[in-house]
Structure formats: structure tokens, C-alpha cells
Short mmCIF file of C-alpha atoms in Angstrom, two decimals:
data_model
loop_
_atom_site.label_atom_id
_atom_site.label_comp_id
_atom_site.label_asym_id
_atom_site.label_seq_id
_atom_site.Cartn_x
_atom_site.Cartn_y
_atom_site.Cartn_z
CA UNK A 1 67.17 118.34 83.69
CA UNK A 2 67.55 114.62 82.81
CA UNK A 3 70.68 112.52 83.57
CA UNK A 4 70.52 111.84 79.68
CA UNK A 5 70.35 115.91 79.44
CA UNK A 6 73.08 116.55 81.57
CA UNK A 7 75.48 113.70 79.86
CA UNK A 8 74.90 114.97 76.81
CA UNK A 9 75.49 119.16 77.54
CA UNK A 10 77.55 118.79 80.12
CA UNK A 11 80.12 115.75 79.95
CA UNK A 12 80.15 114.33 76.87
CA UNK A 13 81.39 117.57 75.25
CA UNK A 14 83.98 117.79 78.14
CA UNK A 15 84.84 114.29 77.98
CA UNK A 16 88.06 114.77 75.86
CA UNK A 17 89.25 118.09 77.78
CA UNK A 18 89.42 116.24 81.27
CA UNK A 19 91.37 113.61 79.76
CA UNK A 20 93.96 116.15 78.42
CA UNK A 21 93.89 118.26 81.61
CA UNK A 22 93.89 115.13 84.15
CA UNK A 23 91.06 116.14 86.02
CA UNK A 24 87.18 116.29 86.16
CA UNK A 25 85.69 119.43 88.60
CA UNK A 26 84.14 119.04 91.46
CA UNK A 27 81.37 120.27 90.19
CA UNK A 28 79.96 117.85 88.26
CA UNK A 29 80.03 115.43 90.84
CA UNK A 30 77.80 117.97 92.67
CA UNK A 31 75.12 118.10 89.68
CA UNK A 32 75.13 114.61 89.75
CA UNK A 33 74.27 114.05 93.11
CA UNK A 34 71.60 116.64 92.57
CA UNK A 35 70.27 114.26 89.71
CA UNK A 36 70.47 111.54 92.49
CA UNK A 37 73.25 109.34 90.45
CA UNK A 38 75.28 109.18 93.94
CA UNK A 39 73.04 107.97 96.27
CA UNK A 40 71.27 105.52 93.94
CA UNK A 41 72.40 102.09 95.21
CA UNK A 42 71.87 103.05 98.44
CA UNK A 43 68.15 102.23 100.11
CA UNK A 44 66.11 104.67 100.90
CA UNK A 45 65.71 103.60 104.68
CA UNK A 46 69.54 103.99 105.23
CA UNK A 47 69.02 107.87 103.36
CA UNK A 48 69.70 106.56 99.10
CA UNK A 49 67.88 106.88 96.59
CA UNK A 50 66.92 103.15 96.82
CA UNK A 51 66.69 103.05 92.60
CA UNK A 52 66.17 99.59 91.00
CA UNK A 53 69.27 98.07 90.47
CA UNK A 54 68.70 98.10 86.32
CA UNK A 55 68.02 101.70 86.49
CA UNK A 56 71.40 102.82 88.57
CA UNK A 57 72.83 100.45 85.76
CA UNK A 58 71.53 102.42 82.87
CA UNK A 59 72.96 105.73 84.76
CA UNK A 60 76.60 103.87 84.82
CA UNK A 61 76.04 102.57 81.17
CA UNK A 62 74.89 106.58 80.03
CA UNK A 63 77.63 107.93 82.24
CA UNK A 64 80.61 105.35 80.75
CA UNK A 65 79.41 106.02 76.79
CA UNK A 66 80.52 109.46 77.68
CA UNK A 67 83.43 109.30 80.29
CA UNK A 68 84.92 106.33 81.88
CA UNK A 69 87.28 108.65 83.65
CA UNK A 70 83.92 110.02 85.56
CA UNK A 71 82.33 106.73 85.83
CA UNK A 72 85.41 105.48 87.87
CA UNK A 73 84.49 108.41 89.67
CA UNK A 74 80.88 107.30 90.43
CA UNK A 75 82.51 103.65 91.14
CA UNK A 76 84.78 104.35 93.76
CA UNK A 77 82.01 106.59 95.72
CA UNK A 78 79.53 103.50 94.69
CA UNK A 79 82.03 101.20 96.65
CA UNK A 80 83.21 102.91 99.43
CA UNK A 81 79.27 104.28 100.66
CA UNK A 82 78.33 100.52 99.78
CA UNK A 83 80.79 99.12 101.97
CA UNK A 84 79.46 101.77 104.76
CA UNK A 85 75.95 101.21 104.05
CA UNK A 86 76.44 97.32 104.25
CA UNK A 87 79.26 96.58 106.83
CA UNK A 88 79.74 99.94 109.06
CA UNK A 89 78.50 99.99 112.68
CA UNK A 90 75.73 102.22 113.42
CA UNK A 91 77.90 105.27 114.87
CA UNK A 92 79.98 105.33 111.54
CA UNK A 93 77.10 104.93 109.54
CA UNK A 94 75.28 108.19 111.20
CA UNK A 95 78.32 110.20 110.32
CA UNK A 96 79.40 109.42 106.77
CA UNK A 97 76.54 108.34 105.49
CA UNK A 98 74.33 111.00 104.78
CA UNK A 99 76.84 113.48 103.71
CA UNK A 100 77.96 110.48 101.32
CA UNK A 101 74.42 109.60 99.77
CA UNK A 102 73.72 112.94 99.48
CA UNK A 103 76.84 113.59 97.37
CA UNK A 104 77.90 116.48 99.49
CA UNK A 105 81.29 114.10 100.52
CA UNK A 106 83.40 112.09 97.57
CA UNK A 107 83.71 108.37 98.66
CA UNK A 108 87.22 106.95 97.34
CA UNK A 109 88.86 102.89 97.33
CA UNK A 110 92.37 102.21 98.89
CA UNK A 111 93.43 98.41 98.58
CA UNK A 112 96.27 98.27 96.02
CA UNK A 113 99.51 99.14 97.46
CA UNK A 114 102.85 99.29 95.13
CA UNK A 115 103.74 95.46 96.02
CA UNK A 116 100.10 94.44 96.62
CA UNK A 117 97.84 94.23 93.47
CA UNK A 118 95.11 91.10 93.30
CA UNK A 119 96.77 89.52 95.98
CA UNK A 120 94.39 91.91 98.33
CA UNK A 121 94.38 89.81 101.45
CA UNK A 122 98.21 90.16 101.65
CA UNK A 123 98.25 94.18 101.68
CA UNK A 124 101.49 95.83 103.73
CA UNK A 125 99.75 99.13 105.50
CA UNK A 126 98.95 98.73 109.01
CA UNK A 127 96.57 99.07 111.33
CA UNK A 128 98.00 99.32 115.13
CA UNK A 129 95.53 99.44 117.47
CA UNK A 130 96.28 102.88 119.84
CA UNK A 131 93.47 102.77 122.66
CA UNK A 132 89.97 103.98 120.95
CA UNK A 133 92.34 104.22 117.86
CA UNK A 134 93.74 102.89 114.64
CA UNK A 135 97.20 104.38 113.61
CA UNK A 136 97.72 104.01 109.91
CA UNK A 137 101.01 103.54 108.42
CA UNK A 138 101.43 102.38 104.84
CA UNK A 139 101.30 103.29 101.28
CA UNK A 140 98.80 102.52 98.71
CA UNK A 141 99.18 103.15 94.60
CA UNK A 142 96.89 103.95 91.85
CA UNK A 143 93.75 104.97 94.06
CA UNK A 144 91.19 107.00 91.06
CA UNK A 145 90.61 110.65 91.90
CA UNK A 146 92.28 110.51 95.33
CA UNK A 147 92.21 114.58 95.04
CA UNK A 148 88.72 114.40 94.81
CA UNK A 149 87.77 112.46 97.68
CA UNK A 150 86.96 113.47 100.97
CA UNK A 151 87.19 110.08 102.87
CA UNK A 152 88.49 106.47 101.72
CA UNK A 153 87.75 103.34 102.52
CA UNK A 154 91.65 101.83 103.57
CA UNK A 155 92.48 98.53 104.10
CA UNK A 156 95.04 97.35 105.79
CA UNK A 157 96.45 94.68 108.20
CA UNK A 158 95.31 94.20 112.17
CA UNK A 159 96.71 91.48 114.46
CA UNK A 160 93.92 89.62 113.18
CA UNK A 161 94.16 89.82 109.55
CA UNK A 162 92.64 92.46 106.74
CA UNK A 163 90.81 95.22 108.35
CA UNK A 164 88.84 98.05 106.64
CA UNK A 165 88.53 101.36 107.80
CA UNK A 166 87.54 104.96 106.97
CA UNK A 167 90.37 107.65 106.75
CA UNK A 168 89.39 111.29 105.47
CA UNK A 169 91.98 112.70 103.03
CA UNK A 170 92.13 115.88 105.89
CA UNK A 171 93.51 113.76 108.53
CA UNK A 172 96.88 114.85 109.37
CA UNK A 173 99.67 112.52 108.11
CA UNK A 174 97.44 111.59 104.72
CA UNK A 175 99.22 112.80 101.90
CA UNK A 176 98.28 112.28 98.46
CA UNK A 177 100.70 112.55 95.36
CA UNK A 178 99.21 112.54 91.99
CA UNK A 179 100.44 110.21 89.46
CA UNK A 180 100.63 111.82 85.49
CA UNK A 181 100.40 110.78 82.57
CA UNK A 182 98.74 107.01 83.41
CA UNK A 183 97.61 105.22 79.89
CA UNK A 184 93.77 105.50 80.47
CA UNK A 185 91.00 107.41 83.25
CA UNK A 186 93.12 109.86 83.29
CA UNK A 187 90.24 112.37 84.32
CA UNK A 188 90.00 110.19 87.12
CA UNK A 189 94.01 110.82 87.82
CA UNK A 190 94.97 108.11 89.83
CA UNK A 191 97.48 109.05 92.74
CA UNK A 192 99.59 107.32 95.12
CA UNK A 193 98.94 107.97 99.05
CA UNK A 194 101.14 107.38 102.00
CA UNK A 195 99.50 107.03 105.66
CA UNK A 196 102.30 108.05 108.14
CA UNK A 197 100.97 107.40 111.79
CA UNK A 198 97.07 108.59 111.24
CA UNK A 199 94.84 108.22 113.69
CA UNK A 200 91.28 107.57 113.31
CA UNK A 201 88.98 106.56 115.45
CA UNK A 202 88.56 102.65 116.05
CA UNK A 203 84.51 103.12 115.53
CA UNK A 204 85.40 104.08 111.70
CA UNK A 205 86.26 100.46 111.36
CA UNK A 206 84.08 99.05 108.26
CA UNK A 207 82.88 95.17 108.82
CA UNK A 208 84.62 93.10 111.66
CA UNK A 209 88.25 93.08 111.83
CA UNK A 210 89.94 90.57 110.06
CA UNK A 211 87.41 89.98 107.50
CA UNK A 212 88.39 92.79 105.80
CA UNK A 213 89.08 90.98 102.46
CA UNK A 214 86.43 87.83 103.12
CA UNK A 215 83.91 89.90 103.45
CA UNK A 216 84.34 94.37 102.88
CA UNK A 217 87.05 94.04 99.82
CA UNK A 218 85.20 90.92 98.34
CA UNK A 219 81.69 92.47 98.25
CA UNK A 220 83.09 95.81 97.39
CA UNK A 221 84.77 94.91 94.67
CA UNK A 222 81.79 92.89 93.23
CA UNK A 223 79.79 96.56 93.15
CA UNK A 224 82.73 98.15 91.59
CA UNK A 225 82.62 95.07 88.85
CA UNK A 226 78.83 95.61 88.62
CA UNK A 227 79.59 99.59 87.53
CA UNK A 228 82.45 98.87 85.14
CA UNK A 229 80.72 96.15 83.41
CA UNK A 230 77.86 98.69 83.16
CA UNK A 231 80.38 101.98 82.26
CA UNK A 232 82.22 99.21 79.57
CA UNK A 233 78.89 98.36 77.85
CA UNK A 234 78.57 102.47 77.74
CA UNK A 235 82.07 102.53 76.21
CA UNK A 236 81.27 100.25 73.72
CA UNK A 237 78.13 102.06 72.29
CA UNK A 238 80.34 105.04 71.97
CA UNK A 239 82.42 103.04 70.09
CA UNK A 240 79.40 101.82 67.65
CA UNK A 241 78.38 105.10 67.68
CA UNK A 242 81.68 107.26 66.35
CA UNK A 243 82.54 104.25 64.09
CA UNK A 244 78.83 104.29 62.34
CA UNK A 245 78.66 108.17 61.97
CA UNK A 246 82.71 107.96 60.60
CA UNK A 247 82.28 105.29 58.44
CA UNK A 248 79.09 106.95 56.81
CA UNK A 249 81.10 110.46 56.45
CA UNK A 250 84.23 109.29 55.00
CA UNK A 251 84.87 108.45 51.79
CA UNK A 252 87.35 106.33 50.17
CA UNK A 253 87.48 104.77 46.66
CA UNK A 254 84.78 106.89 45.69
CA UNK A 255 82.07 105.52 48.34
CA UNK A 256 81.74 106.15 52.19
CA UNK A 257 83.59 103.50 54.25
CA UNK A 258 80.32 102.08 55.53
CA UNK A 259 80.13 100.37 51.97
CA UNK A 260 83.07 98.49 52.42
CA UNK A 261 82.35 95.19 53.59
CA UNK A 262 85.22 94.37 56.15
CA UNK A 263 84.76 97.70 57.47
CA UNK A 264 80.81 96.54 58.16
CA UNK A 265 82.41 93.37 59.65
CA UNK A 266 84.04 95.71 62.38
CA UNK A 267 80.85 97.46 63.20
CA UNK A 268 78.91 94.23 62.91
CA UNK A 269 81.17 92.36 65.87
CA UNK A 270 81.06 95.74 68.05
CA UNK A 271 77.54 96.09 68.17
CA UNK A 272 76.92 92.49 68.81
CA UNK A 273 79.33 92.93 71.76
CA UNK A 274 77.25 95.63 72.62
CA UNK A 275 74.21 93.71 72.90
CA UNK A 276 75.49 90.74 74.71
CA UNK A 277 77.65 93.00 77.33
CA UNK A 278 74.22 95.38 77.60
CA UNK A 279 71.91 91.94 78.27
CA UNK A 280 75.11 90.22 80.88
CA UNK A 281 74.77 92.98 82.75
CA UNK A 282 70.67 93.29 83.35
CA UNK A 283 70.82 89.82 83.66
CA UNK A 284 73.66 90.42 86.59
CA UNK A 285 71.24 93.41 87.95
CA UNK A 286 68.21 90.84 88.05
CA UNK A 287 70.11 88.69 90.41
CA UNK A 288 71.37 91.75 92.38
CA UNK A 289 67.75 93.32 92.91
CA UNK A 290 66.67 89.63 94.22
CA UNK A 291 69.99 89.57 96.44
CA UNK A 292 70.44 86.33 94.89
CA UNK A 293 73.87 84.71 95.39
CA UNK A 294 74.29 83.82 91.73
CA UNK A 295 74.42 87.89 91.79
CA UNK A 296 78.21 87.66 92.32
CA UNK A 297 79.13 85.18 89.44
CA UNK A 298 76.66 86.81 87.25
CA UNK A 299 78.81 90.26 87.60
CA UNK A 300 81.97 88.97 87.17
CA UNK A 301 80.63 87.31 83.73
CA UNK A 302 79.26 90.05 82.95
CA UNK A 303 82.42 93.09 83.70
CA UNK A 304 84.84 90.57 82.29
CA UNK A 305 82.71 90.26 78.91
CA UNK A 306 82.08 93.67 78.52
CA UNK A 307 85.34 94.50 79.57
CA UNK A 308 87.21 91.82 76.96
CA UNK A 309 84.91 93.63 74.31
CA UNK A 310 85.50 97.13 75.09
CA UNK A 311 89.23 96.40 74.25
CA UNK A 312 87.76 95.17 71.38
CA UNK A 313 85.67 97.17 70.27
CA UNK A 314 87.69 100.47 70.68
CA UNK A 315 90.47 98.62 69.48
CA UNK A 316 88.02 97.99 66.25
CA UNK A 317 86.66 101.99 66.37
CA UNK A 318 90.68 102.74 66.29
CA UNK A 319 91.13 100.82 63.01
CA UNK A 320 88.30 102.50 61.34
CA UNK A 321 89.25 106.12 61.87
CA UNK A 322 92.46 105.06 60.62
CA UNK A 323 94.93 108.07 61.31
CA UNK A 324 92.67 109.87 62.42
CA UNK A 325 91.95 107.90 65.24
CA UNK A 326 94.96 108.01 66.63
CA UNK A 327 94.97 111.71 67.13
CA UNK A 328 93.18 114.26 69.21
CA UNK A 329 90.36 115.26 66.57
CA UNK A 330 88.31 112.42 67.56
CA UNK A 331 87.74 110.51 71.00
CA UNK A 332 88.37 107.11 69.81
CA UNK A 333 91.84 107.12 70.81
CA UNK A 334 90.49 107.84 74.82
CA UNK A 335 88.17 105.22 74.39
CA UNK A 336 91.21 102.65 73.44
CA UNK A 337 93.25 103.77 76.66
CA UNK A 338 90.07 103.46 78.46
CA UNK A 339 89.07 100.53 77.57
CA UNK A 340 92.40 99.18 78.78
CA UNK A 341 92.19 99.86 81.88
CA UNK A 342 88.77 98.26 82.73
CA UNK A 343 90.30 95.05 81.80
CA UNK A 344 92.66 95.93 85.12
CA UNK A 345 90.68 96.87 87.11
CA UNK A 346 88.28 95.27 90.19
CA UNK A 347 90.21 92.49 89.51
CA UNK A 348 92.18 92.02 86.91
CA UNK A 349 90.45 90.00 83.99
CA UNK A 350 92.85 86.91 84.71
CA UNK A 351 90.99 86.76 88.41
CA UNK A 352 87.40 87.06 86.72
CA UNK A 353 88.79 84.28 84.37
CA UNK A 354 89.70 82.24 87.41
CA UNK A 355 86.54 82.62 89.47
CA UNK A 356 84.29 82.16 86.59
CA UNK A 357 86.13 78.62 85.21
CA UNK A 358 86.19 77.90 89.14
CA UNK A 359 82.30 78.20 89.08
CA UNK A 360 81.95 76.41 85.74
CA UNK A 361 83.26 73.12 86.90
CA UNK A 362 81.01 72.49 89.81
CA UNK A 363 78.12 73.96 87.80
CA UNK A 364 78.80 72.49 84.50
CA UNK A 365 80.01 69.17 86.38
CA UNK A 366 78.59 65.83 86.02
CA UNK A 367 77.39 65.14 89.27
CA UNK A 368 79.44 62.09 90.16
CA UNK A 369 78.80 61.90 94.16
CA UNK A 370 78.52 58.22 95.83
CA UNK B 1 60.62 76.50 109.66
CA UNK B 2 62.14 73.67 111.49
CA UNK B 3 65.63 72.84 112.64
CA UNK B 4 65.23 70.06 109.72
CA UNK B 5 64.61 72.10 107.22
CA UNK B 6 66.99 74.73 107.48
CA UNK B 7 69.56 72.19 107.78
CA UNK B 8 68.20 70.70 104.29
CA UNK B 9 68.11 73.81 102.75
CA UNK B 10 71.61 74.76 103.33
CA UNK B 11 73.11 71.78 102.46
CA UNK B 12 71.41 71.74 99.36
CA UNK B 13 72.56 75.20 98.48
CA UNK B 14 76.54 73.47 99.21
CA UNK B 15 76.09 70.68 97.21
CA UNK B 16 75.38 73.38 94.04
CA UNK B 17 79.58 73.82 94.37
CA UNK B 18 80.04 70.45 95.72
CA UNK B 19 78.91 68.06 93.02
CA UNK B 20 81.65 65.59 92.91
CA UNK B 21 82.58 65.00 96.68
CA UNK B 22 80.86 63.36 100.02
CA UNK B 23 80.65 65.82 102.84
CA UNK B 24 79.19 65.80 106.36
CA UNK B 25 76.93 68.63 107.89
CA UNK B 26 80.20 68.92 110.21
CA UNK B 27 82.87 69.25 107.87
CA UNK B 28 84.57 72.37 107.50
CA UNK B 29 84.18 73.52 103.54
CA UNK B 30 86.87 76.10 103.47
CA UNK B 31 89.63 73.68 105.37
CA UNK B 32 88.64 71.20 102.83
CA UNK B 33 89.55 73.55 100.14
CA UNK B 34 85.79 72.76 98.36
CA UNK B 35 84.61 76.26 98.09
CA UNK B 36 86.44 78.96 97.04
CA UNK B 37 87.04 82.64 98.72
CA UNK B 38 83.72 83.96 97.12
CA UNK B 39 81.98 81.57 99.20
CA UNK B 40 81.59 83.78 102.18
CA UNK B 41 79.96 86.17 100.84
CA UNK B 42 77.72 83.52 98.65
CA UNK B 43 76.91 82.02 101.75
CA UNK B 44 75.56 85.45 103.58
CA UNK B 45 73.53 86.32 100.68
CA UNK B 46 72.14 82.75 100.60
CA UNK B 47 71.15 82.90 104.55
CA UNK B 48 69.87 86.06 104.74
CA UNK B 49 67.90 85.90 101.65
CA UNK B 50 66.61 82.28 102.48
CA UNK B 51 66.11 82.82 105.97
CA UNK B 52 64.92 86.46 105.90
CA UNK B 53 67.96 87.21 108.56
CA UNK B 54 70.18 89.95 108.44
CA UNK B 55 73.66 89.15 110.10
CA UNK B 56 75.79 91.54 112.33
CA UNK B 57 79.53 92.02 111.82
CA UNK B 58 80.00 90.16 114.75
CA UNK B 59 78.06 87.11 113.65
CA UNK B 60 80.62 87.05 110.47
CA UNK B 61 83.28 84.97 112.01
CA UNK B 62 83.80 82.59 109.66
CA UNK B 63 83.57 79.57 112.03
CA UNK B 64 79.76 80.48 111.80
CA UNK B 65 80.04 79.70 107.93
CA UNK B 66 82.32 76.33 107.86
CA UNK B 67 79.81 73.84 108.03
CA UNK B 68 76.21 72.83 107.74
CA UNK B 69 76.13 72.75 111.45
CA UNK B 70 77.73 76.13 112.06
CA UNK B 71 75.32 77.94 109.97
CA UNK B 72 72.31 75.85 111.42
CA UNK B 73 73.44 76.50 114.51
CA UNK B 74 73.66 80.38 113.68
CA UNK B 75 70.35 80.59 112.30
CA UNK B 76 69.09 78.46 115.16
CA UNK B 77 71.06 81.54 117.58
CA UNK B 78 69.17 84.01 115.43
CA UNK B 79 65.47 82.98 116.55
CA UNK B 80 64.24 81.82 113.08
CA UNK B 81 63.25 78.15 114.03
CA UNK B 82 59.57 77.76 115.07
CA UNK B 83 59.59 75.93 118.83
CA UNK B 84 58.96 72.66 118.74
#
């Protein structure tokens, strides 16, 4: 079976039913690792699927159109093996990674903590260094599908700054408390997890200590931007999509609402955002194949576009159904709360906002040196 | 690749987010506040990409990244300049 195949028998019909239940099964993470959606950005030398950048990017696009709670899913596992793949020493690397590109193991992404949001270099949990060991202490808020993972990637604070390390939900002293009833991903439920004194081994440490956030958090979070501007350009077809077939069904005044010419407007600005989110984000992918270091600029453009217009868009799709798009008859109203939440997330939008004016005035600048 | 012309090619990349100020190759960027925390990781993808090098974790330190001369120096630690 295709990926296209599988979205379209197997989650897209589901889509709404996680959302209401808070939860997506295991099992579908499993059949997409067998399509090899898991393993994708990894190379094939280090055991991936080594897939050209603007093909995993068409996966996250196919997979966000018809869940964003699961492509959060496939974003925190794309981080946390990244992060592995990129920054773990070789003994940590033989055994996660495999089980992790394989899709056998659930990666997951612990940074924010209930006092610590963007500010990610000035996280609370510690990491006290206990001979061979790391004991973890600390609490961390809002990590996605925490009851799905089997190991995060935690970061946390060493005597020499932000350190990243990998802690497996198992480990005694890990508990994880689901949060309810959370405005959007809710397939994805996002929990709240307290560390109290867990001990992991010091050779689980991801990237060298106390570059946790220069380095690990700052180049993982520009792969998890990378998938949600990818999953938000997905989100915003489906919006184009149940707004077209709606607007050609329904009828009021005696013609369908696709004759009525502010109601066209809506679908016009949508699908233009479409476009221009779909081409930011191959243009980002372009850059990231090359391993360019425009790559990193070009994805924050590109998730906080397609981000801003998923809001947008779904806010549009909303307005069109009318009523009806505010109850449970048709997914619009899961694409709205969705869409909300990739504005949050991987950095808020504010931070992309920041970092892309921040890159604008040197590159825009006059160049006035003496 | 010479000494020279790593040292040209890495200060070139800098002055792409330093347009409007003088620097020296031994000035430290990040203490000057004329990068910004994405630099790092700019920088690694520049020098490994340029340079066809791929850094360790323990070659991250970012004294190895402050400074034309740090990173020349790093790359010059890492083998890739031809003997003279």
C-alpha cells in the first residue's frame, strides 16, 4: 500500500474520532514505519531511509491534510531520532537508533517546563552528575503523546549549562500525567511529566554538555519547524478542500454558495496561501538537502507562513460552513483548534517573527561598512 | 586549500550578517552581540559544508566558533589545509 493509500483508508476517516477520544493507537505508528515515514530523514548509512528531503516533506504535508494530531506525532519522533542521529555519541547511537528508525521505539521532545516556554536555555530540571550517571529531577509540561513514547529527548540544566539527554518513559521515577481537554492535537494528548531522581546513564547524553540549547534544542527545533510548516501546508489543503466541496453542495438564495462572490474571495485567499506555504517549504527543503545554512532561515519563513495561514485559512473554512462548522458533522472545527496550535509551537510565531526581522536587516541592509 | 583561503572564505560568510560594522579575524562575534543565537548552528553547517568536515561534540565549544581565527584555527586542527 501507498502512504497516499494508507492516509486516505486508514487516518483520514479516523482523523475526527482520535480527536474526540484523545488518542491515536499505537498501531498506526507501526504501519507507518512499515511504509518507511519514520525513518525517512534519517540516512541510510546511520540505518534511515535516507529519502530526499522534498519527499519526507510531501509525507508530512499528506500526513497534516489529514491529522495534525498524528503529524505532531511523526514530529516529535522526527526530532528526537534527529537529535540522536546528529549529536549522540557512538554508544548511544548503537542502542536507540535502530529500534528508533525502524519505528519499533516512539521518539518524544521534553524542553518546555510549566515556568519555561521559549525561554529554552533557562529550563529548571536538573541534571546532577552521580558517577557514570545523570539523576533527573524536574518537571516538564505539554510534551505531545508522552503515553506513546518509549524514550525522550530531556533537557535540562548541568553545572555547565543546558544539557540534553535520553530518558525512557520505563525508567523508574518517570511519571507521566495526561493533560485533557487541550484546545487543539488533541490526538496527540499532550501530558505533563515529572523526573524525580532518574538515573540514566551519562553515555545517553545527546551533543556536549552545555550546548544543549546552542546546538541539540536549536537544530532540533529547526526539524520540528521544517515538519509543521510541511503538516500546516497539509492543513490548509484540507481546508481548500472541505470549503470547495461545501460551498458547491450547499445552497442558499437559490444557488450553491460557491456562486457567491465573497464566499469565492475566502476560497480564493486560502488556496493562494496554499500555494505560497506549499512552494516556502520546498524552497526550505532545497536548502536542507544541500545542508545549506540559509536552510535554517528558510524554515522558519516558511513554518511561520504556513502556520499564520493555517489560522487563516481554517479560520476562513469555519466561516463558510457557517453553523455547521462549528459542530461535530464536519472536521473544520478540528482544523481551527489545530491550526492554533502550530502557531505555538517550535517556537512560538513571535520568536520566528524575531529571528526572521533579525535576518532581514543584515540581509536587506545597505552595506554601510568603512 | 590554503590557510589563506579558508580564512577568506569564512570571513566572507560573517560579513553576510555583518554588513554595517568593522570586525577583526580575532574578535569574538557572539561577545560583540553581532550574530545572533542561530549563529552556531549557521556556522557548523557553513564549515562542514564548505570545508567537507564533519565536527565532533567535543570540537563544539563555542570558543572554536567566536572568531575568524578560532574557526581557522579549528579547521587548520582538523587536517584540511594542504602543507605548504
Amino acid at each position: 500500500m501507498t502512504l497516499q493509500g494508507y492516509i486516505d483508508s486508514a487516518i483520514a476517516p479516523r482523523a475526527d474520532r482520535w480527536d474526540c477520544e484523545e488518542r491515536i493507537p499505537r498501531q498506526v505508528l507501526s504501519d507507518l514505519a512499515g511504509l518507511g515515514v519514520l525513518g525517512a530523514h534519517v540516512s541510510i548509512a546511520q540505518g534511515g531511509g535516507g529519502r530526499p528531503v522534498v519527499e519526507w516533506g510531501e509525507a508530512l504535508e499528506a500526513v497534516g491534510e489529514a491529522s495534525m494530531s498524528l503529524l505532531s506525532v511523526l514530529t516529535i519522533h522526527a526530532m528526537s531520532s534527529y537529535a540522536l542521529a546528529r549529536w549522540g555519541e557512538a554508544e548511544a547511537q548503537q542502542e536507540w537508533l535502530p529500534s528508533l528508525t525502524s519505528g519499533a521505539k516512539l521518539g518524544g521532545f521534553c524542553l518546555t517546563e510549566p515556568t519555561i516556554g521559549c525561554d529554552a536555555k533557562s529550563v529548571t530540571t536538573r541534571l546532577e552528575e552521580a558517577g557514570d550517571s545523570w539523576r533527573v529531577t524536574g518537571t516538564k509540561r505539554w510534551t505531545s503523546a508522552a503515553e506513546l513514547v518509549d524514550v525522550f529527548l530531556v533537557f535540562g540544566q548541568t553545572d555547565q549549562g543546558p544539557t540534553a539527554v535520553l530518558v525512557p518513559r520505563e525508567t523508574p521515577g518517570v511519571t507521566v500525567t495526561p493533560i485533557s481537554g487541550v484546545l487543539g492535537f488533541r490526538g496527540a494528548r499532550a501530558c505533563e511529566l515529572t523526573f524525580k531522581d532518574v538515573v540514566v546513564p551519562k553515555r545517553w547524553t545527546i551533543g556536549p554538555q552545555g550546548m544543549g540549547f546552542s546546538y541539540v534544542a536549536s537544530s532540533t527545533l529547526d526539524v520540528g519547524r521544517f515538519c509543521i510548516a510541511c503538516g500546516s501546508t497539509g492543513l490548509i489543503r484540507a481546508c481548500v478542500r472541505a470549503s470547495v466541496d461545501y460551498a458547491r453542495q450547499r445552497k442558499q438564495f437559490g444557488v450553491p454558495l460557491s456562486e457567491h462572490q465573497l464566499i469565492q474571495a475566502l476560497i480564493a485567499d486560502m488556496t493562494t496561501s496554499y500555494k505560497a506555504a506549499n512552494a516556502l517549504w520546498r524552497q526550505a527543503a532545497k536548502a536542507r538537502e544541500e545542508l545549506l545554512p540559509s536552510s535554517i532561515m528558510e524554515t522558519t519563513t516558511a513554518k511561520y507562513f504556513a502556520s499564520t495561514a493555517a489560522s487563516r485559512a481554517a479560520n476562513d473554512a469555519v466561516q463558510i460552513h457557517g453553523a455547521n462548522g462549528c459542530g461535530p458533522d464536519y472536521p473544520v472545527q478540528r482544523y481551527f483548534r489545530d491550526a492554533r496550535i502550530t502557531e505555538l509551537i517550535e517556537g512560538s510565531n513571535q520568536m520566528q517573527q524575531v529571528m526572521i526581522a533579525q535576518d532581514a536587516l543584515n540581509a536587506f541592509a545597505t552595506r554601510r561598512r568603512r | 586549500m590554503t590557510q589563506s583561503d579558508a580564512r577568506s572564505k569564512v570571513r566572507a560568510f560573517l560579513e553576510k550578517f555583518i554588513r554595517d560594522q568593522d570586525f577583526e579575524d580575532g574578535d569574538n562575534v557572539f561577545a560583540l552581540g553581532l550574530v545572533n543565537s542561530l549563529m552556531a548552528m549557521q556556522l557548523v553547517l557553513f564549515l562542514e559544508k564548505e570545508f567537507g568536515v564533519k565536527f565532533t561534540n567535543q570540537d563544539l565549544n563555542l570558543k572554536n566558533f567566536r572568531s575568524v581565527d578560532a574557526m581557522v584555527e579549528l579547521l587548520g586542527a582538523r587536517g584540511i589545509f594542504a602543507a605548504a
